[in-house]
Amino acid sequence: MEIDKDIMNGICLSSKDTYPPKGGFAASAAFQSLVERSITAWNSLNYIGEDQTDIVRKHIGMLRSLSSMETLLGNHQFWFFQLKESFIRQKLLMKWDPVRLGEFIFLPIHYGFVNNQDCFFVSHYWHTREHPDPEGHDMCLFLEDLAQVEWSYIWVDWTCMPQAPRSEVQRTYFKKMLQSIPMLVVDYVLNHAEYTVTDDIKPFISHVVEMAKDGVRPVVSKYGYVCTNGGDLPLVIGWLEVLIILAKVVPNAGTRQEIFNWINRDYVGSYANPVLGIEIDKARGVISCNGTTYEFTPVFLPTVD
């Protein structure tokens, strides 16, 4: 993908940014370096969506308008992805650290940017609460698997989401990303004819396929899936159910992603698209599409600190 240089360079930071920047010059310089490195990386992505120029322009403007890590986390519109060179030189998985900005790029949470040619999403078992892989055994397996394929960026929960102890803004960002993770996993498995399958991930892929056939909740119960924070499980189940239903009723992955982008917003309780004949009620847990009704675990719930 080649993006017009006018788009890349013509969107400036807001004149309302404070001076000197909050947090000091060094912190601001590191953050702005990450912003520009990310935008440059978008230029070589195998972008898979439509309206590429407009979508890229929109997200360049959005990212450059954010003046600090705190505003980025509060925006809820960007993933952290670890650079390949950072990932392959480590012996243990790196814990997310807002100081180590040189290890990352930002990718928009929007259909088209994260793709199965440039990006890897790693879902793995946590051996301890203090560190998911304290002995580095899984890390060795990851490196062996990934050595066989071409890729540039990787997402690992321990590395790419704020970990405890979290500030308030970090906690909110973590919860938002937690809701978006099923979108990555289920959409990837259900909508890509080809993807890398390793021995350690085969059971989880089969579980996703089983969810599409038998339902999410029975499969979660059958295999004993849990969340570290028990209260997150109904939300995870609900969003998985939404994605399974959308995969059935909205064949186009791009359209499906646009719908998900809308309903994934905290303040959106319902959604309707007369052209597609679809209505979604997050509070009641109902999707209606062209006369057929589907139910899911409600995901529009009051926030409890």
mmCIF file of C-alpha atoms in Angstrom:
data_model
loop_
_atom_site.group_PDB
_atom_site.id
_atom_site.type_symbol
_atom_site.label_atom_id
_atom_site.label_comp_id
_atom_site.label_asym_id
_atom_site.label_seq_id
_atom_site.Cartn_x
_atom_site.Cartn_y
_atom_site.Cartn_z
ATOM 1 C CA MET A 1 0.000 0.000 0.000
ATOM 2 C CA GLU A 2 1.412 3.399 -0.963
ATOM 3 C CA ILE A 3 -0.104 6.399 0.780
ATOM 4 C CA ASP A 4 0.089 9.860 -0.752
ATOM 5 C CA LYS A 5 2.897 11.838 0.929
ATOM 6 C CA ASP A 6 0.535 14.793 1.243
ATOM 7 C CA ILE A 7 -1.637 12.619 3.461
ATOM 8 C CA MET A 8 1.347 11.373 5.435
ATOM 9 C CA ASN A 9 2.855 14.795 6.021
ATOM 10 C CA GLY A 10 0.063 17.320 5.642
ATOM 11 C CA ILE A 11 -1.852 16.723 8.855
ATOM 12 C CA CYS A 12 -0.218 18.708 11.635
ATOM 13 C CA LEU A 13 -0.503 18.558 15.374
ATOM 14 C CA SER A 14 -3.155 20.741 16.921
ATOM 15 C CA SER A 15 -2.072 24.244 17.832
ATOM 16 C CA LYS A 16 -3.805 23.662 21.165
ATOM 17 C CA ASP A 17 -1.056 21.265 22.328
ATOM 18 C CA THR A 18 0.558 22.553 25.498
ATOM 19 C CA TYR A 19 4.130 23.865 25.523
ATOM 20 C CA PRO A 20 6.243 22.554 27.053
ATOM 21 C CA PRO A 21 4.459 19.202 26.692
ATOM 22 C CA LYS A 22 2.992 17.582 29.772
ATOM 23 C CA GLY A 23 5.448 14.983 31.075
ATOM 24 C CA GLY A 24 8.503 16.771 29.705
ATOM 25 C CA PHE A 25 10.309 16.990 26.397
ATOM 26 C CA ALA A 26 11.851 13.498 26.512
ATOM 27 C CA ALA A 27 8.545 11.733 27.070
ATOM 28 C CA SER A 28 6.854 13.822 24.383
ATOM 29 C CA ALA A 29 9.676 13.174 21.906
ATOM 30 C CA ALA A 30 9.464 9.407 22.485
ATOM 31 C CA PHE A 31 5.706 9.433 22.024
ATOM 32 C CA GLN A 32 5.827 11.567 18.894
ATOM 33 C CA SER A 33 8.538 9.307 17.491
ATOM 34 C CA LEU A 34 6.199 6.346 18.019
ATOM 35 C CA VAL A 35 3.372 8.229 16.316
ATOM 36 C CA GLU A 36 5.444 9.005 13.223
ATOM 37 C CA ARG A 37 6.988 5.511 13.122
ATOM 38 C CA SER A 38 3.483 4.061 13.179
ATOM 39 C CA ILE A 39 2.236 6.270 10.354
ATOM 40 C CA THR A 40 5.287 5.348 8.278
ATOM 41 C CA ALA A 41 4.599 1.661 8.927
ATOM 42 C CA TRP A 42 1.025 2.034 7.620
ATOM 43 C CA ASN A 43 2.541 2.948 4.242
ATOM 44 C CA SER A 44 3.817 -0.616 3.722
ATOM 45 C CA LEU A 45 0.919 -2.582 5.240
ATOM 46 C CA ASN A 46 -1.049 -5.015 3.104
ATOM 47 C CA TYR A 47 -4.200 -3.004 3.725
ATOM 48 C CA ILE A 48 -7.298 -5.100 2.965
ATOM 49 C CA GLY A 49 -10.198 -2.682 3.352
ATOM 50 C CA GLU A 50 -12.009 -0.305 1.025
ATOM 51 C CA ASP A 51 -11.830 3.526 0.919
ATOM 52 C CA GLN A 52 -8.158 3.233 1.844
ATOM 53 C CA THR A 53 -7.156 6.845 1.246
ATOM 54 C CA ASP A 54 -9.969 8.351 3.306
ATOM 55 C CA ILE A 55 -9.629 5.827 6.133
ATOM 56 C CA VAL A 56 -5.862 6.278 6.362
ATOM 57 C CA ARG A 57 -6.197 10.071 6.257
ATOM 58 C CA LYS A 58 -8.758 9.934 9.064
ATOM 59 C CA HIS A 59 -6.544 7.832 11.319
ATOM 60 C CA ILE A 60 -3.410 9.849 10.611
ATOM 61 C CA GLY A 61 -5.272 12.958 11.718
ATOM 62 C CA MET A 62 -6.633 11.167 14.769
ATOM 63 C CA LEU A 63 -3.253 9.808 15.849
ATOM 64 C CA ARG A 64 -1.389 13.073 15.305
ATOM 65 C CA SER A 65 -3.995 14.908 17.363
ATOM 66 C CA LEU A 66 -3.021 12.862 20.432
ATOM 67 C CA SER A 67 -0.277 14.564 22.394
ATOM 68 C CA SER A 68 0.603 11.974 25.048
ATOM 69 C CA MET A 69 0.342 8.345 26.033
ATOM 70 C CA GLU A 70 -2.521 9.237 28.361
ATOM 71 C CA THR A 71 -4.575 10.770 25.547
ATOM 72 C CA LEU A 72 -3.786 7.771 23.335
ATOM 73 C CA LEU A 73 -5.031 5.342 25.955
ATOM 74 C CA GLY A 74 -8.129 7.465 26.522
ATOM 75 C CA ASN A 75 -8.866 7.464 22.788
ATOM 76 C CA HIS A 76 -9.416 3.660 22.667
ATOM 77 C CA GLN A 77 -8.857 3.557 18.887
ATOM 78 C CA PHE A 78 -5.383 2.038 18.550
ATOM 79 C CA TRP A 79 -3.713 -1.293 19.255
ATOM 80 C CA PHE A 80 -0.137 -1.593 20.456
ATOM 81 C CA PHE A 81 1.772 -4.045 18.239
ATOM 82 C CA GLN A 82 5.327 -5.108 19.105
ATOM 83 C CA LEU A 83 7.975 -4.833 16.386
ATOM 84 C CA LYS A 84 9.374 -8.110 15.054
ATOM 85 C CA GLU A 85 12.969 -7.159 15.858
ATOM 86 C CA SER A 86 11.953 -6.412 19.444
ATOM 87 C CA PHE A 87 10.077 -9.681 19.834
ATOM 88 C CA ILE A 88 12.704 -12.053 18.425
ATOM 89 C CA ARG A 89 15.570 -10.720 20.547
ATOM 90 C CA GLN A 90 13.849 -11.354 23.890
ATOM 91 C CA LYS A 91 14.157 -14.499 25.991
ATOM 92 C CA LEU A 92 11.042 -13.777 28.056
ATOM 93 C CA LEU A 93 7.867 -12.009 27.015
ATOM 94 C CA MET A 94 8.176 -8.309 27.755
ATOM 95 C CA LYS A 95 5.639 -6.785 30.118
ATOM 96 C CA TRP A 96 3.820 -3.745 28.698
ATOM 97 C CA ASP A 97 5.810 -0.672 29.652
ATOM 98 C CA PRO A 98 4.824 2.884 28.620
ATOM 99 C CA VAL A 99 8.486 3.884 28.875
ATOM 100 C CA ARG A 100 9.662 1.389 26.240
ATOM 101 C CA LEU A 101 7.892 3.054 23.336
ATOM 102 C CA GLY A 102 10.625 2.110 20.882
ATOM 103 C CA GLU A 103 9.376 -1.494 20.940
ATOM 104 C CA PHE A 104 5.978 -0.718 19.372
ATOM 105 C CA ILE A 105 3.885 0.734 16.609
ATOM 106 C CA PHE A 106 0.220 1.743 16.820
ATOM 107 C CA LEU A 107 -2.322 0.127 14.495
ATOM 108 C CA PRO A 108 -5.873 1.478 14.254
ATOM 109 C CA ILE A 109 -8.716 -0.693 15.520
ATOM 110 C CA HIS A 110 -10.362 -0.506 12.142
ATOM 111 C CA TYR A 111 -10.892 -3.125 9.482
ATOM 112 C CA GLY A 112 -8.063 -3.182 6.942
ATOM 113 C CA PHE A 113 -4.992 -2.348 9.020
ATOM 114 C CA VAL A 114 -4.456 -5.526 11.049
ATOM 115 C CA ASN A 115 -4.043 -8.305 8.488
ATOM 116 C CA ASN A 116 -2.717 -11.847 8.322
ATOM 117 C CA GLN A 117 0.272 -10.982 6.138
ATOM 118 C CA ASP A 118 1.899 -8.363 8.347
ATOM 119 C CA CYS A 119 0.526 -9.180 11.783
ATOM 120 C CA PHE A 120 0.390 -12.032 14.246
ATOM 121 C CA PHE A 121 -1.971 -12.320 17.185
ATOM 122 C CA VAL A 122 -0.682 -14.619 19.935
ATOM 123 C CA SER A 123 -3.162 -16.168 22.353
ATOM 124 C CA HIS A 124 -1.547 -18.331 24.990
ATOM 125 C CA TYR A 125 -1.957 -19.974 28.364
ATOM 126 C CA TRP A 126 -0.785 -18.031 31.419
ATOM 127 C CA HIS A 127 1.338 -20.222 33.697
ATOM 128 C CA THR A 128 1.323 -17.734 36.594
ATOM 129 C CA ARG A 129 -0.427 -14.457 37.411
ATOM 130 C CA GLU A 130 2.946 -12.750 37.913
ATOM 131 C CA HIS A 131 4.220 -13.667 34.432
ATOM 132 C CA PRO A 132 2.470 -15.739 31.761
ATOM 133 C CA ASP A 133 5.643 -17.616 30.768
ATOM 134 C CA PRO A 134 8.253 -17.215 33.528
ATOM 135 C CA GLU A 135 10.529 -19.982 32.229
ATOM 136 C CA GLY A 136 10.391 -18.884 28.591
ATOM 137 C CA HIS A 137 9.125 -22.258 27.365
ATOM 138 C CA ASP A 138 6.241 -20.804 25.359
ATOM 139 C CA MET A 139 8.519 -18.069 24.044
ATOM 140 C CA CYS A 140 10.764 -20.723 22.475
ATOM 141 C CA LEU A 141 7.745 -22.307 20.799
ATOM 142 C CA PHE A 142 6.564 -18.943 19.497
ATOM 143 C CA LEU A 143 9.966 -18.238 17.960
ATOM 144 C CA GLU A 144 10.075 -21.676 16.329
ATOM 145 C CA ASP A 145 6.605 -21.253 14.837
ATOM 146 C CA LEU A 146 7.149 -17.702 13.641
ATOM 147 C CA ALA A 147 10.525 -18.504 12.044
ATOM 148 C CA GLN A 148 8.657 -20.287 9.256
ATOM 149 C CA VAL A 149 6.618 -17.298 8.075
ATOM 150 C CA GLU A 150 6.964 -13.663 7.035
ATOM 151 C CA TRP A 151 5.598 -11.055 9.428
ATOM 152 C CA SER A 152 6.417 -7.624 10.849
ATOM 153 C CA TYR A 153 4.289 -6.992 13.958
ATOM 154 C CA ILE A 154 2.930 -9.095 16.780
ATOM 155 C CA TRP A 155 0.258 -8.703 19.444
ATOM 156 C CA VAL A 156 0.688 -10.464 22.792
ATOM 157 C CA ASP A 157 -1.597 -9.544 25.692
ATOM 158 C CA TRP A 158 1.205 -9.327 28.298
ATOM 159 C CA THR A 159 3.229 -7.047 26.055
ATOM 160 C CA CYS A 160 0.584 -5.012 24.270
ATOM 161 C CA MET A 161 -1.953 -4.168 26.997
ATOM 162 C CA PRO A 162 -1.390 -2.359 30.316
ATOM 163 C CA GLN A 163 -0.828 -4.847 33.143
ATOM 164 C CA ALA A 164 -1.491 -4.564 36.878
ATOM 165 C CA PRO A 165 -1.060 -2.309 38.695
ATOM 166 C CA ARG A 166 -2.931 -0.026 36.290
ATOM 167 C CA SER A 167 -3.888 3.641 36.470
ATOM 168 C CA GLU A 168 -7.512 4.554 35.872
ATOM 169 C CA VAL A 169 -6.948 5.398 32.202
ATOM 170 C CA GLN A 170 -4.919 2.209 31.740
ATOM 171 C CA ARG A 171 -7.672 0.144 33.354
ATOM 172 C CA THR A 172 -10.293 1.625 31.039
ATOM 173 C CA TYR A 173 -8.126 1.020 27.980
ATOM 174 C CA PHE A 174 -7.494 -2.564 29.115
ATOM 175 C CA LYS A 175 -11.225 -3.255 29.410
ATOM 176 C CA LYS A 176 -11.894 -1.785 25.969
ATOM 177 C CA MET A 177 -9.163 -3.880 24.386
ATOM 178 C CA LEU A 178 -10.433 -6.947 26.216
ATOM 179 C CA GLN A 179 -13.776 -6.456 24.488
ATOM 180 C CA SER A 180 -12.056 -6.116 21.117
ATOM 181 C CA ILE A 181 -9.870 -9.239 21.379
ATOM 182 C CA PRO A 182 -12.679 -11.644 20.371
ATOM 183 C CA MET A 183 -13.095 -9.540 17.246
ATOM 184 C CA LEU A 184 -9.515 -10.336 16.248
ATOM 185 C CA VAL A 185 -9.653 -14.036 17.065
ATOM 186 C CA VAL A 186 -13.096 -15.037 15.814
ATOM 187 C CA ASP A 187 -13.076 -12.825 12.731
ATOM 188 C CA TYR A 188 -9.655 -14.219 11.801
ATOM 189 C CA VAL A 189 -10.674 -17.869 12.130
ATOM 190 C CA LEU A 190 -14.116 -17.521 10.545
ATOM 191 C CA ASN A 191 -13.132 -15.279 7.650
ATOM 192 C CA HIS A 192 -9.695 -16.372 6.462
ATOM 193 C CA ALA A 193 -9.439 -19.477 4.328
ATOM 194 C CA GLU A 194 -5.718 -19.719 5.060
ATOM 195 C CA TYR A 195 -3.951 -19.020 8.334
ATOM 196 C CA THR A 196 -1.009 -20.421 10.242
ATOM 197 C CA VAL A 197 -1.978 -23.398 12.392
ATOM 198 C CA THR A 198 0.447 -24.684 15.024
ATOM 199 C CA ASP A 199 0.017 -27.628 17.364
ATOM 200 C CA ASP A 200 -0.542 -25.422 20.398
ATOM 201 C CA ILE A 201 -3.320 -23.385 18.752
ATOM 202 C CA LYS A 202 -5.213 -26.239 17.080
ATOM 203 C CA PRO A 203 -7.504 -26.865 20.096
ATOM 204 C CA PHE A 204 -8.495 -23.201 20.292
ATOM 205 C CA ILE A 205 -9.286 -23.001 16.571
ATOM 206 C CA SER A 206 -11.439 -26.096 16.896
ATOM 207 C CA HIS A 207 -13.214 -24.468 19.854
ATOM 208 C CA VAL A 208 -14.046 -21.380 17.770
ATOM 209 C CA VAL A 209 -15.463 -23.596 15.032
ATOM 210 C CA GLU A 210 -17.387 -25.475 17.716
ATOM 211 C CA MET A 211 -18.756 -22.195 19.052
ATOM 212 C CA ALA A 212 -20.119 -21.359 15.608
ATOM 213 C CA LYS A 213 -21.927 -24.695 15.561
ATOM 214 C CA ASP A 214 -23.025 -25.304 19.171
ATOM 215 C CA GLY A 215 -22.962 -21.831 20.758
ATOM 216 C CA VAL A 216 -20.391 -19.908 22.757
ATOM 217 C CA ARG A 217 -21.564 -20.531 26.319
ATOM 218 C CA PRO A 218 -21.690 -24.359 26.051
ATOM 219 C CA VAL A 219 -18.174 -24.438 24.623
ATOM 220 C CA VAL A 220 -16.814 -22.042 27.260
ATOM 221 C CA SER A 221 -18.360 -24.234 29.977
ATOM 222 C CA LYS A 222 -17.239 -27.489 28.351
ATOM 223 C CA TYR A 223 -13.581 -26.512 28.226
ATOM 224 C CA GLY A 224 -13.480 -24.540 31.475
ATOM 225 C CA TYR A 225 -12.540 -21.116 30.107
ATOM 226 C CA VAL A 226 -12.322 -18.434 32.796
ATOM 227 C CA CYS A 227 -11.262 -14.789 33.101
ATOM 228 C CA THR A 228 -8.821 -13.485 35.686
ATOM 229 C CA ASN A 229 -11.539 -10.996 36.602
ATOM 230 C CA GLY A 230 -14.651 -13.156 36.863
ATOM 231 C CA GLY A 231 -16.943 -10.262 36.032
ATOM 232 C CA ASP A 232 -15.388 -10.007 32.551
ATOM 233 C CA LEU A 233 -16.593 -13.460 31.465
ATOM 234 C CA PRO A 234 -20.192 -12.480 30.580
ATOM 235 C CA LEU A 235 -18.869 -9.618 28.444
ATOM 236 C CA VAL A 236 -16.402 -11.882 26.640
ATOM 237 C CA ILE A 237 -19.133 -14.457 26.039
ATOM 238 C CA GLY A 238 -21.532 -11.771 24.821
ATOM 239 C CA TRP A 239 -19.094 -10.269 22.334
ATOM 240 C CA LEU A 240 -18.133 -13.715 21.051
ATOM 241 C CA GLU A 241 -21.818 -14.462 20.525
ATOM 242 C CA VAL A 242 -22.258 -11.164 18.667
ATOM 243 C CA LEU A 243 -19.354 -11.975 16.367
ATOM 244 C CA ILE A 244 -20.628 -15.481 15.692
ATOM 245 C CA ILE A 245 -24.066 -14.103 14.787
ATOM 246 C CA LEU A 246 -22.640 -11.331 12.604
ATOM 247 C CA ALA A 247 -20.506 -13.875 10.753
ATOM 248 C CA LYS A 248 -23.723 -15.703 9.880
ATOM 249 C CA VAL A 249 -25.873 -12.750 8.833
ATOM 250 C CA VAL A 250 -23.351 -10.287 7.323
ATOM 251 C CA PRO A 251 -21.212 -12.075 4.707
ATOM 252 C CA ASN A 252 -18.909 -9.148 3.904
ATOM 253 C CA ALA A 253 -16.068 -8.878 6.437
ATOM 254 C CA GLY A 254 -15.582 -5.152 5.863
ATOM 255 C CA THR A 255 -19.261 -4.384 6.435
ATOM 256 C CA ARG A 256 -19.237 -6.621 9.488
ATOM 257 C CA GLN A 257 -16.253 -4.711 10.874
ATOM 258 C CA GLU A 258 -17.966 -1.371 10.320
ATOM 259 C CA ILE A 259 -20.968 -2.622 12.294
ATOM 260 C CA PHE A 260 -18.732 -3.856 15.076
ATOM 261 C CA ASN A 261 -16.879 -0.531 15.208
ATOM 262 C CA TRP A 262 -20.203 1.189 15.872
ATOM 263 C CA ILE A 263 -21.605 -1.176 18.461
ATOM 264 C CA ASN A 264 -18.289 -1.484 20.291
ATOM 265 C CA ARG A 265 -18.567 2.118 21.489
ATOM 266 C CA ASP A 266 -19.495 2.446 25.166
ATOM 267 C CA TYR A 267 -22.247 4.988 24.558
ATOM 268 C CA VAL A 268 -23.960 3.031 21.765
ATOM 269 C CA GLY A 269 -26.791 0.886 23.105
ATOM 270 C CA SER A 270 -28.462 0.011 19.823
ATOM 271 C CA TYR A 271 -27.736 -0.018 16.108
ATOM 272 C CA ALA A 272 -29.925 -0.174 12.999
ATOM 273 C CA ASN A 273 -29.091 -0.426 9.302
ATOM 274 C CA PRO A 274 -32.246 -0.458 7.134
ATOM 275 C CA VAL A 275 -30.256 -1.227 3.981
ATOM 276 C CA LEU A 276 -28.960 -4.469 5.486
ATOM 277 C CA GLY A 277 -32.185 -5.086 7.388
ATOM 278 C CA ILE A 278 -30.310 -5.482 10.662
ATOM 279 C CA GLU A 279 -31.024 -4.151 14.169
ATOM 280 C CA ILE A 280 -28.883 -4.753 17.257
ATOM 281 C CA ASP A 281 -29.912 -4.105 20.858
ATOM 282 C CA LYS A 282 -26.910 -4.457 23.165
ATOM 283 C CA ALA A 283 -28.963 -4.078 26.354
ATOM 284 C CA ARG A 284 -31.577 -6.711 25.483
ATOM 285 C CA GLY A 285 -29.118 -8.991 23.725
ATOM 286 C CA VAL A 286 -31.016 -9.220 20.447
ATOM 287 C CA ILE A 287 -29.980 -9.085 16.800
ATOM 288 C CA SER A 288 -32.780 -8.977 14.216
ATOM 289 C CA CYS A 289 -31.898 -9.470 10.570
ATOM 290 C CA ASN A 290 -34.459 -9.624 7.792
ATOM 291 C CA GLY A 291 -37.150 -11.184 9.958
ATOM 292 C CA THR A 292 -34.926 -13.594 11.911
ATOM 293 C CA THR A 293 -34.083 -12.953 15.572
ATOM 294 C CA TYR A 294 -30.909 -14.066 17.318
ATOM 295 C CA GLU A 295 -30.121 -13.724 21.030
ATOM 296 C CA PHE A 296 -26.821 -13.076 22.799
ATOM 297 C CA THR A 297 -25.647 -12.262 26.310
ATOM 298 C CA PRO A 298 -26.241 -8.487 26.812
ATOM 299 C CA VAL A 299 -23.068 -6.398 26.540
ATOM 300 C CA PHE A 300 -24.471 -2.946 27.307
ATOM 301 C CA LEU A 301 -23.918 -2.916 31.042
ATOM 302 C CA PRO A 302 -23.209 -0.196 33.656
ATOM 303 C CA THR A 303 -19.519 0.274 34.379
ATOM 304 C CA VAL A 304 -18.595 -0.900 37.862
ATOM 305 C CA ASP A 305 -15.241 0.178 39.315
#
